[in-house]
Amino acid sequence: MNKTTMAALAASLALIGHTVSAQDADTTPDPAVEPTEEAGNGAIVTRSAITEDREVLDENGEPVLDENGSPVVETVTTGFTQTVETPSGNVHTLTKLDGQRAVVTHERAERPEKAEKAERPERPEKPEKPERPEKPEKPERPEKPERGN
């Protein structure tokens, strides 16, 4: 189970890293909201744009007014948020604002506590081994006569 979780985490981080590099390169336009998609590993990936309303300014820095006299406001995309939810319930969120570093947060799924192990039945006592008989003493060796010089 732990290896599966680590593999899913690695795959989702690889997916996030690929997305960040594509975003930084500005090779694709930023849609406001991409539909939710399921990655090949079962993770659910959701991406949404972070937008901000700004007043339109002319070349002198003055706000541009519409025919009613109110300032013209445009919606500008300033970054994105990508959320990856793994099959194990972990949620990884990547937030990237223009001109800033990406921030990644991880929320671990609540896991149920491990059930207590069942008590093992007591082993029957082993029968005692019979005592070994004592070894007989070795007879003493007769002393060797000394060799002559």
mmCIF file of N, CA and C in Angstrom:
data_model
loop_
_atom_site.group_PDB
_atom_site.id
_atom_site.type_symbol
_atom_site.label_atom_id
_atom_site.label_comp_id
_atom_site.label_asym_id
_atom_site.label_seq_id
_atom_site.Cartn_x
_atom_site.Cartn_y
_atom_site.Cartn_z
ATOM 1 N N MET A 1 0.835 -1.197 0.000
ATOM 2 C CA MET A 1 0.000 0.000 0.000
ATOM 3 C C MET A 1 0.872 1.249 0.000
ATOM 4 N N ASN A 2 1.934 1.220 0.812
ATOM 5 C CA ASN A 2 2.798 2.379 0.923
ATOM 6 C C ASN A 2 3.523 2.648 -0.391
ATOM 7 N N LYS A 3 3.947 1.581 -1.099
ATOM 8 C CA LYS A 3 4.613 1.759 -2.377
ATOM 9 C C LYS A 3 3.654 2.353 -3.395
ATOM 10 N N THR A 4 2.378 1.943 -3.343
ATOM 11 C CA THR A 4 1.378 2.475 -4.258
ATOM 12 C C THR A 4 1.170 3.965 -4.014
ATOM 13 N N THR A 5 1.106 4.342 -2.742
ATOM 14 C CA THR A 5 0.925 5.755 -2.404
ATOM 15 C C THR A 5 2.106 6.580 -2.892
ATOM 16 N N MET A 6 3.312 6.067 -2.686
ATOM 17 C CA MET A 6 4.502 6.799 -3.113
ATOM 18 C C MET A 6 4.550 6.910 -4.639
ATOM 19 N N ALA A 7 4.140 5.861 -5.333
ATOM 20 C CA ALA A 7 4.130 5.908 -6.795
ATOM 21 C C ALA A 7 3.105 6.922 -7.289
ATOM 22 N N ALA A 8 1.939 6.954 -6.658
ATOM 23 C CA ALA A 8 0.903 7.919 -7.057
ATOM 24 C C ALA A 8 1.367 9.344 -6.777
ATOM 25 N N LEU A 9 2.038 9.548 -5.653
ATOM 26 C CA LEU A 9 2.555 10.874 -5.319
ATOM 27 C C LEU A 9 3.606 11.311 -6.335
ATOM 28 N N ALA A 10 4.507 10.408 -6.683
ATOM 29 C CA ALA A 10 5.549 10.740 -7.656
ATOM 30 C C ALA A 10 4.943 11.063 -9.013
ATOM 31 N N ALA A 11 3.939 10.298 -9.422
ATOM 32 C CA ALA A 11 3.306 10.547 -10.714
ATOM 33 C C ALA A 11 2.570 11.882 -10.717
ATOM 34 N N SER A 12 1.893 12.195 -9.621
ATOM 35 C CA SER A 12 1.162 13.457 -9.588
ATOM 36 C C SER A 12 2.118 14.643 -9.544
ATOM 37 N N LEU A 13 3.230 14.515 -8.827
ATOM 38 C CA LEU A 13 4.206 15.607 -8.801
ATOM 39 C C LEU A 13 4.866 15.773 -10.163
ATOM 40 N N ALA A 14 5.094 14.675 -10.872
ATOM 41 C CA ALA A 14 5.650 14.768 -12.216
ATOM 42 C C ALA A 14 4.676 15.490 -13.143
ATOM 43 N N LEU A 15 3.401 15.188 -12.984
ATOM 44 C CA LEU A 15 2.375 15.842 -13.787
ATOM 45 C C LEU A 15 2.325 17.342 -13.470
ATOM 46 N N ILE A 16 2.416 17.663 -12.201
ATOM 47 C CA ILE A 16 2.409 19.072 -11.790
ATOM 48 C C ILE A 16 3.639 19.788 -12.330
ATOM 49 N N GLY A 17 4.801 19.152 -12.222
ATOM 50 C CA GLY A 17 6.040 19.766 -12.706
ATOM 51 C C GLY A 17 5.995 20.024 -14.196
ATOM 52 N N HIS A 18 5.441 19.084 -14.960
ATOM 53 C CA HIS A 18 5.310 19.262 -16.393
ATOM 54 C C HIS A 18 4.388 20.435 -16.699
ATOM 55 N N THR A 19 3.310 20.555 -15.961
ATOM 56 C CA THR A 19 2.351 21.635 -16.176
ATOM 57 C C THR A 19 2.981 22.986 -15.847
ATOM 58 N N VAL A 20 3.756 23.042 -14.758
ATOM 59 C CA VAL A 20 4.408 24.299 -14.374
ATOM 60 C C VAL A 20 5.399 24.724 -15.439
ATOM 61 N N SER A 21 6.186 23.784 -15.970
ATOM 62 C CA SER A 21 7.161 24.163 -16.987
ATOM 63 C C SER A 21 6.457 24.640 -18.251
ATOM 64 N N ALA A 22 5.328 24.045 -18.603
ATOM 65 C CA ALA A 22 4.577 24.504 -19.771
ATOM 66 C C ALA A 22 3.999 25.893 -19.523
ATOM 67 N N GLN A 23 3.548 26.159 -18.298
ATOM 68 C CA GLN A 23 2.983 27.468 -17.969
ATOM 69 C C GLN A 23 4.076 28.542 -18.007
ATOM 70 N N ASP A 24 5.252 28.238 -17.448
ATOM 71 C CA ASP A 24 6.328 29.215 -17.418
ATOM 72 C C ASP A 24 6.821 29.546 -18.817
ATOM 73 N N ALA A 25 6.750 28.605 -19.740
ATOM 74 C CA ALA A 25 7.225 28.838 -21.092
ATOM 75 C C ALA A 25 6.220 29.639 -21.917
ATOM 76 N N ASP A 26 5.004 29.811 -21.408
ATOM 77 C CA ASP A 26 3.950 30.539 -22.117
ATOM 78 C C ASP A 26 3.736 30.008 -23.535
ATOM 79 N N THR A 27 3.764 28.697 -23.695
ATOM 80 C CA THR A 27 3.542 28.111 -25.014
ATOM 81 C C THR A 27 2.067 27.865 -25.275
ATOM 82 N N THR A 28 1.251 27.828 -24.214
ATOM 83 C CA THR A 28 -0.177 27.587 -24.400
ATOM 84 C C THR A 28 -0.959 28.726 -23.766
ATOM 85 N N PRO A 29 -2.087 29.085 -24.351
ATOM 86 C CA PRO A 29 -2.908 30.128 -23.725
ATOM 87 C C PRO A 29 -3.552 29.590 -22.453
ATOM 88 N N ASP A 30 -3.790 30.482 -21.509
ATOM 89 C CA ASP A 30 -4.413 30.096 -20.241
ATOM 90 C C ASP A 30 -5.925 30.147 -20.366
ATOM 91 N N PRO A 31 -6.610 29.029 -20.364
ATOM 92 C CA PRO A 31 -8.070 29.091 -20.345
ATOM 93 C C PRO A 31 -8.537 29.456 -18.945
ATOM 94 N N ALA A 32 -9.744 29.979 -18.840
ATOM 95 C CA ALA A 32 -10.261 30.376 -17.524
ATOM 96 C C ALA A 32 -10.395 29.161 -16.625
ATOM 97 N N VAL A 33 -11.010 28.120 -17.100
ATOM 98 C CA VAL A 33 -11.157 26.900 -16.309
ATOM 99 C C VAL A 33 -11.094 25.718 -17.249
ATOM 100 N N GLU A 34 -10.216 24.783 -16.948
ATOM 101 C CA GLU A 34 -10.172 23.557 -17.730
ATOM 102 C C GLU A 34 -11.080 22.542 -17.059
ATOM 103 N N PRO A 35 -11.705 21.692 -17.833
ATOM 104 C CA PRO A 35 -12.542 20.676 -17.208
ATOM 105 C C PRO A 35 -11.687 19.692 -16.405
ATOM 106 N N THR A 36 -12.340 19.037 -15.468
ATOM 107 C CA THR A 36 -11.655 18.048 -14.659
ATOM 108 C C THR A 36 -11.289 16.869 -15.538
ATOM 109 N N GLU A 37 -10.082 16.365 -15.353
ATOM 110 C CA GLU A 37 -9.659 15.210 -16.132
ATOM 111 C C GLU A 37 -9.092 14.165 -15.191
ATOM 112 N N GLU A 38 -9.098 12.942 -15.647
ATOM 113 C CA GLU A 38 -8.548 11.868 -14.832
ATOM 114 C C GLU A 38 -7.234 11.444 -15.442
ATOM 115 N N ALA A 39 -6.189 11.454 -14.614
ATOM 116 C CA ALA A 39 -4.873 11.050 -15.086
ATOM 117 C C ALA A 39 -4.856 9.536 -15.252
ATOM 118 N N GLY A 40 -3.855 9.023 -15.929
ATOM 119 C CA GLY A 40 -3.754 7.599 -16.183
ATOM 120 C C GLY A 40 -3.615 6.768 -14.921
ATOM 121 N N ASN A 41 -3.179 7.380 -13.818
ATOM 122 C CA ASN A 41 -2.980 6.625 -12.580
ATOM 123 C C ASN A 41 -4.196 6.692 -11.662
ATOM 124 N N GLY A 42 -5.308 7.247 -12.128
ATOM 125 C CA GLY A 42 -6.525 7.314 -11.324
ATOM 126 C C GLY A 42 -6.683 8.618 -10.570
ATOM 127 N N ALA A 43 -5.700 9.519 -10.648
ATOM 128 C CA ALA A 43 -5.793 10.797 -9.957
ATOM 129 C C ALA A 43 -6.722 11.740 -10.722
ATOM 130 N N ILE A 44 -7.413 12.603 -9.997
ATOM 131 C CA ILE A 44 -8.314 13.583 -10.606
ATOM 132 C C ILE A 44 -7.600 14.935 -10.576
ATOM 133 N N VAL A 45 -7.428 15.542 -11.740
ATOM 134 C CA VAL A 45 -6.696 16.798 -11.873
ATOM 135 C C VAL A 45 -7.676 17.898 -12.257
ATOM 136 N N THR A 46 -7.697 18.982 -11.491
ATOM 137 C CA THR A 46 -8.551 20.129 -11.784
ATOM 138 C C THR A 46 -7.666 21.363 -11.868
ATOM 139 N N ARG A 47 -7.845 22.156 -12.902
ATOM 140 C CA ARG A 47 -7.044 23.366 -13.075
ATOM 141 C C ARG A 47 -7.982 24.542 -13.290
ATOM 142 N N SER A 48 -7.707 25.645 -12.594
ATOM 143 C CA SER A 48 -8.515 26.847 -12.771
ATOM 144 C C SER A 48 -7.607 28.066 -12.770
ATOM 145 N N ALA A 49 -8.028 29.074 -13.480
ATOM 146 C CA ALA A 49 -7.247 30.306 -13.583
ATOM 147 C C ALA A 49 -7.562 31.225 -12.408
ATOM 148 N N ILE A 50 -6.563 31.977 -11.988
ATOM 149 C CA ILE A 50 -6.765 33.010 -10.974
ATOM 150 C C ILE A 50 -6.877 34.330 -11.741
ATOM 151 N N THR A 51 -8.008 35.004 -11.585
ATOM 152 C CA THR A 51 -8.240 36.230 -12.347
ATOM 153 C C THR A 51 -8.373 37.425 -11.407
ATOM 154 N N GLU A 52 -8.186 38.598 -11.991
ATOM 155 C CA GLU A 52 -8.280 39.837 -11.228
ATOM 156 C C GLU A 52 -8.903 40.906 -12.136
ATOM 157 N N ASP A 53 -9.804 41.694 -11.596
ATOM 158 C CA ASP A 53 -10.398 42.795 -12.359
ATOM 159 C C ASP A 53 -9.522 44.033 -12.187
ATOM 160 N N ARG A 54 -9.130 44.643 -13.320
ATOM 161 C CA ARG A 54 -8.283 45.841 -13.299
ATOM 162 C C ARG A 54 -8.902 46.916 -14.174
ATOM 163 N N GLU A 55 -8.702 48.158 -13.758
ATOM 164 C CA GLU A 55 -9.161 49.279 -14.577
ATOM 165 C C GLU A 55 -8.230 49.429 -15.780
ATOM 166 N N VAL A 56 -8.825 49.741 -16.928
ATOM 167 C CA VAL A 56 -8.040 49.974 -18.137
ATOM 168 C C VAL A 56 -7.522 51.406 -18.077
ATOM 169 N N LEU A 57 -6.204 51.576 -18.291
ATOM 170 C CA LEU A 57 -5.584 52.901 -18.251
ATOM 171 C C LEU A 57 -5.146 53.304 -19.648
ATOM 172 N N ASP A 58 -5.216 54.599 -19.934
ATOM 173 C CA ASP A 58 -4.727 55.090 -21.216
ATOM 174 C C ASP A 58 -3.229 55.343 -21.123
ATOM 175 N N GLU A 59 -2.645 55.897 -22.192
ATOM 176 C CA GLU A 59 -1.191 56.111 -22.219
ATOM 177 C C GLU A 59 -0.714 57.121 -21.178
ATOM 178 N N ASN A 60 -1.593 57.965 -20.671
ATOM 179 C CA ASN A 60 -1.225 58.948 -19.633
ATOM 180 C C ASN A 60 -1.405 58.377 -18.225
ATOM 181 N N GLY A 61 -1.916 57.168 -18.126
ATOM 182 C CA GLY A 61 -2.150 56.560 -16.822
ATOM 183 C C GLY A 61 -3.508 56.893 -16.234
ATOM 184 N N GLU A 62 -4.368 57.526 -17.021
ATOM 185 C CA GLU A 62 -5.714 57.876 -16.571
ATOM 186 C C GLU A 62 -6.665 56.721 -16.882
ATOM 187 N N PRO A 63 -7.659 56.471 -16.018
ATOM 188 C CA PRO A 63 -8.618 55.399 -16.319
ATOM 189 C C PRO A 63 -9.457 55.736 -17.547
ATOM 190 N N VAL A 64 -9.710 54.738 -18.378
ATOM 191 C CA VAL A 64 -10.554 54.893 -19.558
ATOM 192 C C VAL A 64 -12.001 54.771 -19.090
ATOM 193 N N LEU A 65 -12.849 55.705 -19.549
ATOM 194 C CA LEU A 65 -14.258 55.719 -19.137
ATOM 195 C C LEU A 65 -15.128 55.258 -20.289
ATOM 196 N N ASP A 66 -16.226 54.562 -19.960
ATOM 197 C CA ASP A 66 -17.169 54.165 -20.995
ATOM 198 C C ASP A 66 -18.165 55.300 -21.230
ATOM 199 N N GLU A 67 -19.210 55.045 -22.056
ATOM 200 C CA GLU A 67 -20.160 56.121 -22.394
ATOM 201 C C GLU A 67 -20.983 56.578 -21.201
ATOM 202 N N ASN A 68 -21.074 55.786 -20.127
ATOM 203 C CA ASN A 68 -21.816 56.187 -18.924
ATOM 204 C C ASN A 68 -20.937 56.927 -17.915
ATOM 205 N N GLY A 69 -19.644 57.019 -18.208
ATOM 206 C CA GLY A 69 -18.741 57.732 -17.311
ATOM 207 C C GLY A 69 -18.111 56.851 -16.241
ATOM 208 N N SER A 70 -18.383 55.571 -16.281
ATOM 209 C CA SER A 70 -17.758 54.680 -15.291
ATOM 210 C C SER A 70 -16.487 54.071 -15.900
ATOM 211 N N PRO A 71 -15.515 53.766 -15.053
ATOM 212 C CA PRO A 71 -14.247 53.237 -15.582
ATOM 213 C C PRO A 71 -14.444 51.863 -16.226
ATOM 214 N N VAL A 72 -13.675 51.615 -17.287
ATOM 215 C CA VAL A 72 -13.713 50.327 -17.983
ATOM 216 C C VAL A 72 -12.837 49.350 -17.190
ATOM 217 N N VAL A 73 -13.397 48.173 -16.944
ATOM 218 C CA VAL A 73 -12.687 47.164 -16.177
ATOM 219 C C VAL A 73 -12.460 45.948 -17.062
ATOM 220 N N GLU A 74 -11.240 45.397 -17.016
ATOM 221 C CA GLU A 74 -10.950 44.172 -17.754
ATOM 222 C C GLU A 74 -10.523 43.085 -16.772
ATOM 223 N N THR A 75 -10.818 41.870 -17.131
ATOM 224 C CA THR A 75 -10.430 40.734 -16.303
ATOM 225 C C THR A 75 -9.117 40.178 -16.830
ATOM 226 N N VAL A 76 -8.130 40.080 -15.939
ATOM 227 C CA VAL A 76 -6.794 39.643 -16.318
ATOM 228 C C VAL A 76 -6.469 38.359 -15.553
ATOM 229 N N THR A 77 -5.886 37.397 -16.256
ATOM 230 C CA THR A 77 -5.451 36.162 -15.606
ATOM 231 C C THR A 77 -4.087 36.418 -14.969
ATOM 232 N N THR A 78 -4.000 36.189 -13.658
ATOM 233 C CA THR A 78 -2.745 36.457 -12.944
ATOM 234 C C THR A 78 -2.047 35.191 -12.469
ATOM 235 N N GLY A 79 -2.608 34.041 -12.751
ATOM 236 C CA GLY A 79 -1.984 32.794 -12.326
ATOM 237 C C GLY A 79 -2.959 31.645 -12.475
ATOM 238 N N PHE A 80 -2.626 30.527 -11.831
ATOM 239 C CA PHE A 80 -3.523 29.377 -11.898
ATOM 240 C C PHE A 80 -3.383 28.542 -10.634
ATOM 241 N N THR A 81 -4.381 27.717 -10.425
ATOM 242 C CA THR A 81 -4.376 26.751 -9.332
ATOM 243 C C THR A 81 -4.665 25.394 -9.940
ATOM 244 N N GLN A 82 -3.856 24.408 -9.570
ATOM 245 C CA GLN A 82 -4.065 23.048 -10.047
ATOM 246 C C GLN A 82 -4.163 22.142 -8.835
ATOM 247 N N THR A 83 -5.205 21.330 -8.802
ATOM 248 C CA THR A 83 -5.422 20.416 -7.691
ATOM 249 C C THR A 83 -5.396 18.991 -8.214
ATOM 250 N N VAL A 84 -4.635 18.135 -7.534
ATOM 251 C CA VAL A 84 -4.550 16.724 -7.891
ATOM 252 C C VAL A 84 -5.048 15.932 -6.692
ATOM 253 N N GLU A 85 -6.113 15.154 -6.902
ATOM 254 C CA GLU A 85 -6.636 14.302 -5.845
ATOM 255 C C GLU A 85 -6.314 12.867 -6.214
ATOM 256 N N THR A 86 -5.529 12.215 -5.366
ATOM 257 C CA THR A 86 -5.089 10.851 -5.638
ATOM 258 C C THR A 86 -6.167 9.858 -5.234
ATOM 259 N N PRO A 87 -6.091 8.644 -5.757
ATOM 260 C CA PRO A 87 -7.090 7.629 -5.397
ATOM 261 C C PRO A 87 -7.091 7.324 -3.894
ATOM 262 N N SER A 88 -5.966 7.536 -3.225
ATOM 263 C CA SER A 88 -5.904 7.262 -1.783
ATOM 264 C C SER A 88 -6.530 8.381 -0.960
ATOM 265 N N GLY A 89 -6.950 9.469 -1.600
ATOM 266 C CA GLY A 89 -7.619 10.551 -0.883
ATOM 267 C C GLY A 89 -6.717 11.729 -0.573
ATOM 268 N N ASN A 90 -5.428 11.661 -0.899
ATOM 269 C CA ASN A 90 -4.537 12.795 -0.674
ATOM 270 C C ASN A 90 -4.834 13.881 -1.706
ATOM 271 N N VAL A 91 -4.710 15.144 -1.289
ATOM 272 C CA VAL A 91 -4.964 16.277 -2.182
ATOM 273 C C VAL A 91 -3.711 17.140 -2.228
ATOM 274 N N HIS A 92 -3.208 17.392 -3.443
ATOM 275 C CA HIS A 92 -2.030 18.221 -3.649
ATOM 276 C C HIS A 92 -2.470 19.435 -4.463
ATOM 277 N N THR A 93 -2.207 20.630 -3.947
ATOM 278 C CA THR A 93 -2.633 21.854 -4.615
ATOM 279 C C THR A 93 -1.404 22.686 -4.976
ATOM 280 N N LEU A 94 -1.326 23.090 -6.239
ATOM 281 C CA LEU A 94 -0.242 23.924 -6.728
ATOM 282 C C LEU A 94 -0.838 25.269 -7.107
ATOM 283 N N THR A 95 -0.317 26.348 -6.530
ATOM 284 C CA THR A 95 -0.790 27.693 -6.842
ATOM 285 C C THR A 95 0.383 28.476 -7.419
ATOM 286 N N LYS A 96 0.209 29.040 -8.613
ATOM 287 C CA LYS A 96 1.273 29.783 -9.284
ATOM 288 C C LYS A 96 0.728 31.130 -9.707
ATOM 289 N N LEU A 97 1.275 32.183 -9.120
ATOM 290 C CA LEU A 97 0.935 33.550 -9.516
ATOM 291 C C LEU A 97 2.053 34.075 -10.407
ATOM 292 N N ASP A 98 1.704 34.929 -11.379
ATOM 293 C CA ASP A 98 2.712 35.479 -12.287
ATOM 294 C C ASP A 98 3.789 36.215 -11.502
ATOM 295 N N GLY A 99 5.035 35.943 -11.847
ATOM 296 C CA GLY A 99 6.158 36.620 -11.215
ATOM 297 C C GLY A 99 6.508 36.083 -9.836
ATOM 298 N N GLN A 100 5.876 35.033 -9.385
ATOM 299 C CA GLN A 100 6.170 34.469 -8.066
ATOM 300 C C GLN A 100 6.445 32.985 -8.204
ATOM 301 N N ARG A 101 7.042 32.427 -7.171
ATOM 302 C CA ARG A 101 7.285 30.996 -7.156
ATOM 303 C C ARG A 101 5.979 30.252 -6.904
ATOM 304 N N ALA A 102 5.926 29.039 -7.394
ATOM 305 C CA ALA A 102 4.750 28.202 -7.172
ATOM 306 C C ALA A 102 4.736 27.728 -5.725
ATOM 307 N N VAL A 103 3.547 27.601 -5.165
ATOM 308 C CA VAL A 103 3.370 27.111 -3.799
ATOM 309 C C VAL A 103 2.596 25.801 -3.888
ATOM 310 N N VAL A 104 3.150 24.746 -3.295
ATOM 311 C CA VAL A 104 2.497 23.440 -3.313
ATOM 312 C C VAL A 104 2.114 23.084 -1.885
ATOM 313 N N THR A 105 0.857 22.685 -1.698
ATOM 314 C CA THR A 105 0.398 22.235 -0.381
ATOM 315 C C THR A 105 -0.091 20.802 -0.510
ATOM 316 N N HIS A 106 0.103 20.056 0.559
ATOM 317 C CA HIS A 106 -0.295 18.651 0.579
ATOM 318 C C HIS A 106 -1.251 18.433 1.741
ATOM 319 N N GLU A 107 -2.356 17.810 1.472
ATOM 320 C CA GLU A 107 -3.308 17.438 2.523
ATOM 321 C C GLU A 107 -3.419 15.927 2.509
ATOM 322 N N ARG A 108 -2.997 15.322 3.589
ATOM 323 C CA ARG A 108 -3.026 13.869 3.688
ATOM 324 C C ARG A 108 -4.425 13.402 4.077
ATOM 325 N N ALA A 109 -4.830 12.292 3.521
ATOM 326 C CA ALA A 109 -6.142 11.731 3.823
ATOM 327 C C ALA A 109 -6.127 11.163 5.237
ATOM 328 N N GLU A 110 -7.271 11.256 5.890
ATOM 329 C CA GLU A 110 -7.405 10.659 7.215
ATOM 330 C C GLU A 110 -7.437 9.156 7.036
ATOM 331 N N ARG A 111 -6.543 8.500 7.704
ATOM 332 C CA ARG A 111 -6.495 7.047 7.608
ATOM 333 C C ARG A 111 -7.037 6.460 8.896
ATOM 334 N N PRO A 112 -7.834 5.428 8.781
ATOM 335 C CA PRO A 112 -8.334 4.802 10.007
ATOM 336 C C PRO A 112 -7.172 4.198 10.788
ATOM 337 N N GLU A 113 -7.322 4.222 12.103
ATOM 338 C CA GLU A 113 -6.268 3.664 12.926
ATOM 339 C C GLU A 113 -6.196 2.167 12.686
ATOM 340 N N LYS A 114 -5.003 1.650 12.815
ATOM 341 C CA LYS A 114 -4.823 0.220 12.597
ATOM 342 C C LYS A 114 -5.536 -0.545 13.696
ATOM 343 N N ALA A 115 -6.198 -1.594 13.283
ATOM 344 C CA ALA A 115 -6.896 -2.436 14.250
ATOM 345 C C ALA A 115 -5.863 -3.175 15.091
ATOM 346 N N GLU A 116 -6.226 -3.409 16.327
ATOM 347 C CA GLU A 116 -5.307 -4.124 17.192
ATOM 348 C C GLU A 116 -5.164 -5.544 16.694
ATOM 349 N N LYS A 117 -3.965 -6.059 16.827
ATOM 350 C CA LYS A 117 -3.723 -7.417 16.394
ATOM 351 C C LYS A 117 -4.406 -8.382 17.358
ATOM 352 N N ALA A 118 -4.923 -9.439 16.794
ATOM 353 C CA ALA A 118 -5.564 -10.453 17.627
ATOM 354 C C ALA A 118 -4.494 -11.142 18.476
ATOM 355 N N GLU A 119 -4.891 -11.487 19.680
ATOM 356 C CA GLU A 119 -3.933 -12.137 20.560
ATOM 357 C C GLU A 119 -3.652 -13.537 20.040
ATOM 358 N N ARG A 120 -2.400 -13.909 20.122
ATOM 359 C CA ARG A 120 -2.021 -15.237 19.676
ATOM 360 C C ARG A 120 -2.368 -16.244 20.765
ATOM 361 N N PRO A 121 -2.820 -17.399 20.336
ATOM 362 C CA PRO A 121 -3.090 -18.417 21.361
ATOM 363 C C PRO A 121 -1.774 -18.860 21.991
ATOM 364 N N GLU A 122 -1.867 -19.224 23.247
ATOM 365 C CA GLU A 122 -0.654 -19.637 23.940
ATOM 366 C C GLU A 122 -0.170 -20.952 23.361
ATOM 367 N N ARG A 123 1.134 -21.056 23.262
ATOM 368 C CA ARG A 123 1.730 -22.284 22.756
ATOM 369 C C ARG A 123 1.738 -23.322 23.869
ATOM 370 N N PRO A 124 1.499 -24.548 23.497
ATOM 371 C CA PRO A 124 1.587 -25.579 24.532
ATOM 372 C C PRO A 124 3.038 -25.707 24.989
ATOM 373 N N GLU A 125 3.190 -26.052 26.232
ATOM 374 C CA GLU A 125 4.541 -26.168 26.766
ATOM 375 C C GLU A 125 5.236 -27.338 26.105
ATOM 376 N N LYS A 126 6.500 -27.145 25.829
ATOM 377 C CA LYS A 126 7.291 -28.215 25.232
ATOM 378 C C LYS A 126 7.643 -29.218 26.327
ATOM 379 N N PRO A 127 7.617 -30.485 25.980
ATOM 380 C CA PRO A 127 8.018 -31.461 27.005
ATOM 381 C C PRO A 127 9.496 -31.285 27.333
ATOM 382 N N GLU A 128 9.820 -31.547 28.582
ATOM 383 C CA GLU A 128 11.211 -31.369 28.998
ATOM 384 C C GLU A 128 12.055 -32.455 28.362
ATOM 385 N N LYS A 129 13.258 -32.086 28.004
ATOM 386 C CA LYS A 129 14.181 -33.048 27.422
ATOM 387 C C LYS A 129 14.736 -33.918 28.556
ATOM 388 N N PRO A 130 14.917 -35.178 28.267
ATOM 389 C CA PRO A 130 15.502 -36.021 29.313
ATOM 390 C C PRO A 130 16.938 -35.591 29.573
ATOM 391 N N GLU A 131 17.370 -35.784 30.795
ATOM 392 C CA GLU A 131 18.724 -35.390 31.144
ATOM 393 C C GLU A 131 19.713 -36.300 30.445
ATOM 394 N N ARG A 132 20.809 -35.744 30.048
ATOM 395 C CA ARG A 132 21.853 -36.533 29.406
ATOM 396 C C ARG A 132 22.642 -37.273 30.482
ATOM 397 N N PRO A 133 22.980 -38.458 30.167
ATOM 398 C CA PRO A 133 23.819 -39.149 31.157
ATOM 399 C C PRO A 133 25.203 -38.514 31.204
ATOM 400 N N GLU A 134 25.791 -38.569 32.347
ATOM 401 C CA GLU A 134 27.124 -37.972 32.488
ATOM 402 C C GLU A 134 28.120 -38.769 31.686
ATOM 403 N N LYS A 135 29.073 -38.085 31.135
ATOM 404 C CA LYS A 135 30.114 -38.755 30.367
ATOM 405 C C LYS A 135 31.066 -39.435 31.352
ATOM 406 N N PRO A 136 31.471 -40.592 31.005
ATOM 407 C CA PRO A 136 32.437 -41.241 31.902
ATOM 408 C C PRO A 136 33.765 -40.498 31.857
ATOM 409 N N GLU A 137 34.441 -40.540 32.966
ATOM 410 C CA GLU A 137 35.734 -39.854 33.015
ATOM 411 C C GLU A 137 36.735 -40.629 32.191
ATOM 412 N N LYS A 138 37.615 -39.900 31.560
ATOM 413 C CA LYS A 138 38.637 -40.529 30.751
ATOM 414 C C LYS A 138 39.714 -41.061 31.703
ATOM 415 N N PRO A 139 40.194 -42.214 31.393
ATOM 416 C CA PRO A 139 41.266 -42.712 32.264
ATOM 417 C C PRO A 139 42.510 -41.863 32.088
ATOM 418 N N GLU A 140 43.263 -41.775 33.140
ATOM 419 C CA GLU A 140 44.478 -40.956 33.071
ATOM 420 C C GLU A 140 45.499 -41.675 32.222
ATOM 421 N N ARG A 141 46.249 -40.931 31.527
ATOM 422 C CA ARG A 141 47.298 -41.485 30.676
ATOM 423 C C ARG A 141 48.529 -41.775 31.540
ATOM 424 N N PRO A 142 49.121 -42.846 31.239
ATOM 425 C CA PRO A 142 50.341 -43.071 32.002
ATOM 426 C C PRO A 142 51.403 -42.070 31.562
ATOM 427 N N GLU A 143 52.193 -41.694 32.529
ATOM 428 C CA GLU A 143 53.233 -40.691 32.215
ATOM 429 C C GLU A 143 54.260 -41.298 31.301
ATOM 430 N N LYS A 144 54.726 -40.558 30.419
ATOM 431 C CA LYS A 144 55.714 -41.009 29.468
ATOM 432 C C LYS A 144 57.076 -40.984 30.169
ATOM 433 N N PRO A 145 57.800 -42.001 29.959
ATOM 434 C CA PRO A 145 59.156 -41.945 30.545
ATOM 435 C C PRO A 145 59.967 -40.887 29.853
ATOM 436 N N GLU A 146 60.833 -40.290 30.625
ATOM 437 C CA GLU A 146 61.655 -39.217 30.028
ATOM 438 C C GLU A 146 62.666 -39.816 29.097
ATOM 439 N N ARG A 147 62.940 -39.143 28.102
ATOM 440 C CA ARG A 147 63.890 -39.598 27.108
ATOM 441 C C ARG A 147 65.310 -39.350 27.596
ATOM 442 N N GLY A 148 66.052 -40.176 27.270
ATOM 443 C CA GLY A 148 67.441 -40.037 27.688
ATOM 444 C C GLY A 148 68.178 -38.998 26.900
ATOM 445 N N ASN A 149 69.149 -38.420 27.624
ATOM 446 C CA ASN A 149 69.920 -37.379 26.967
ATOM 447 C C ASN A 149 71.095 -37.929 26.259
#
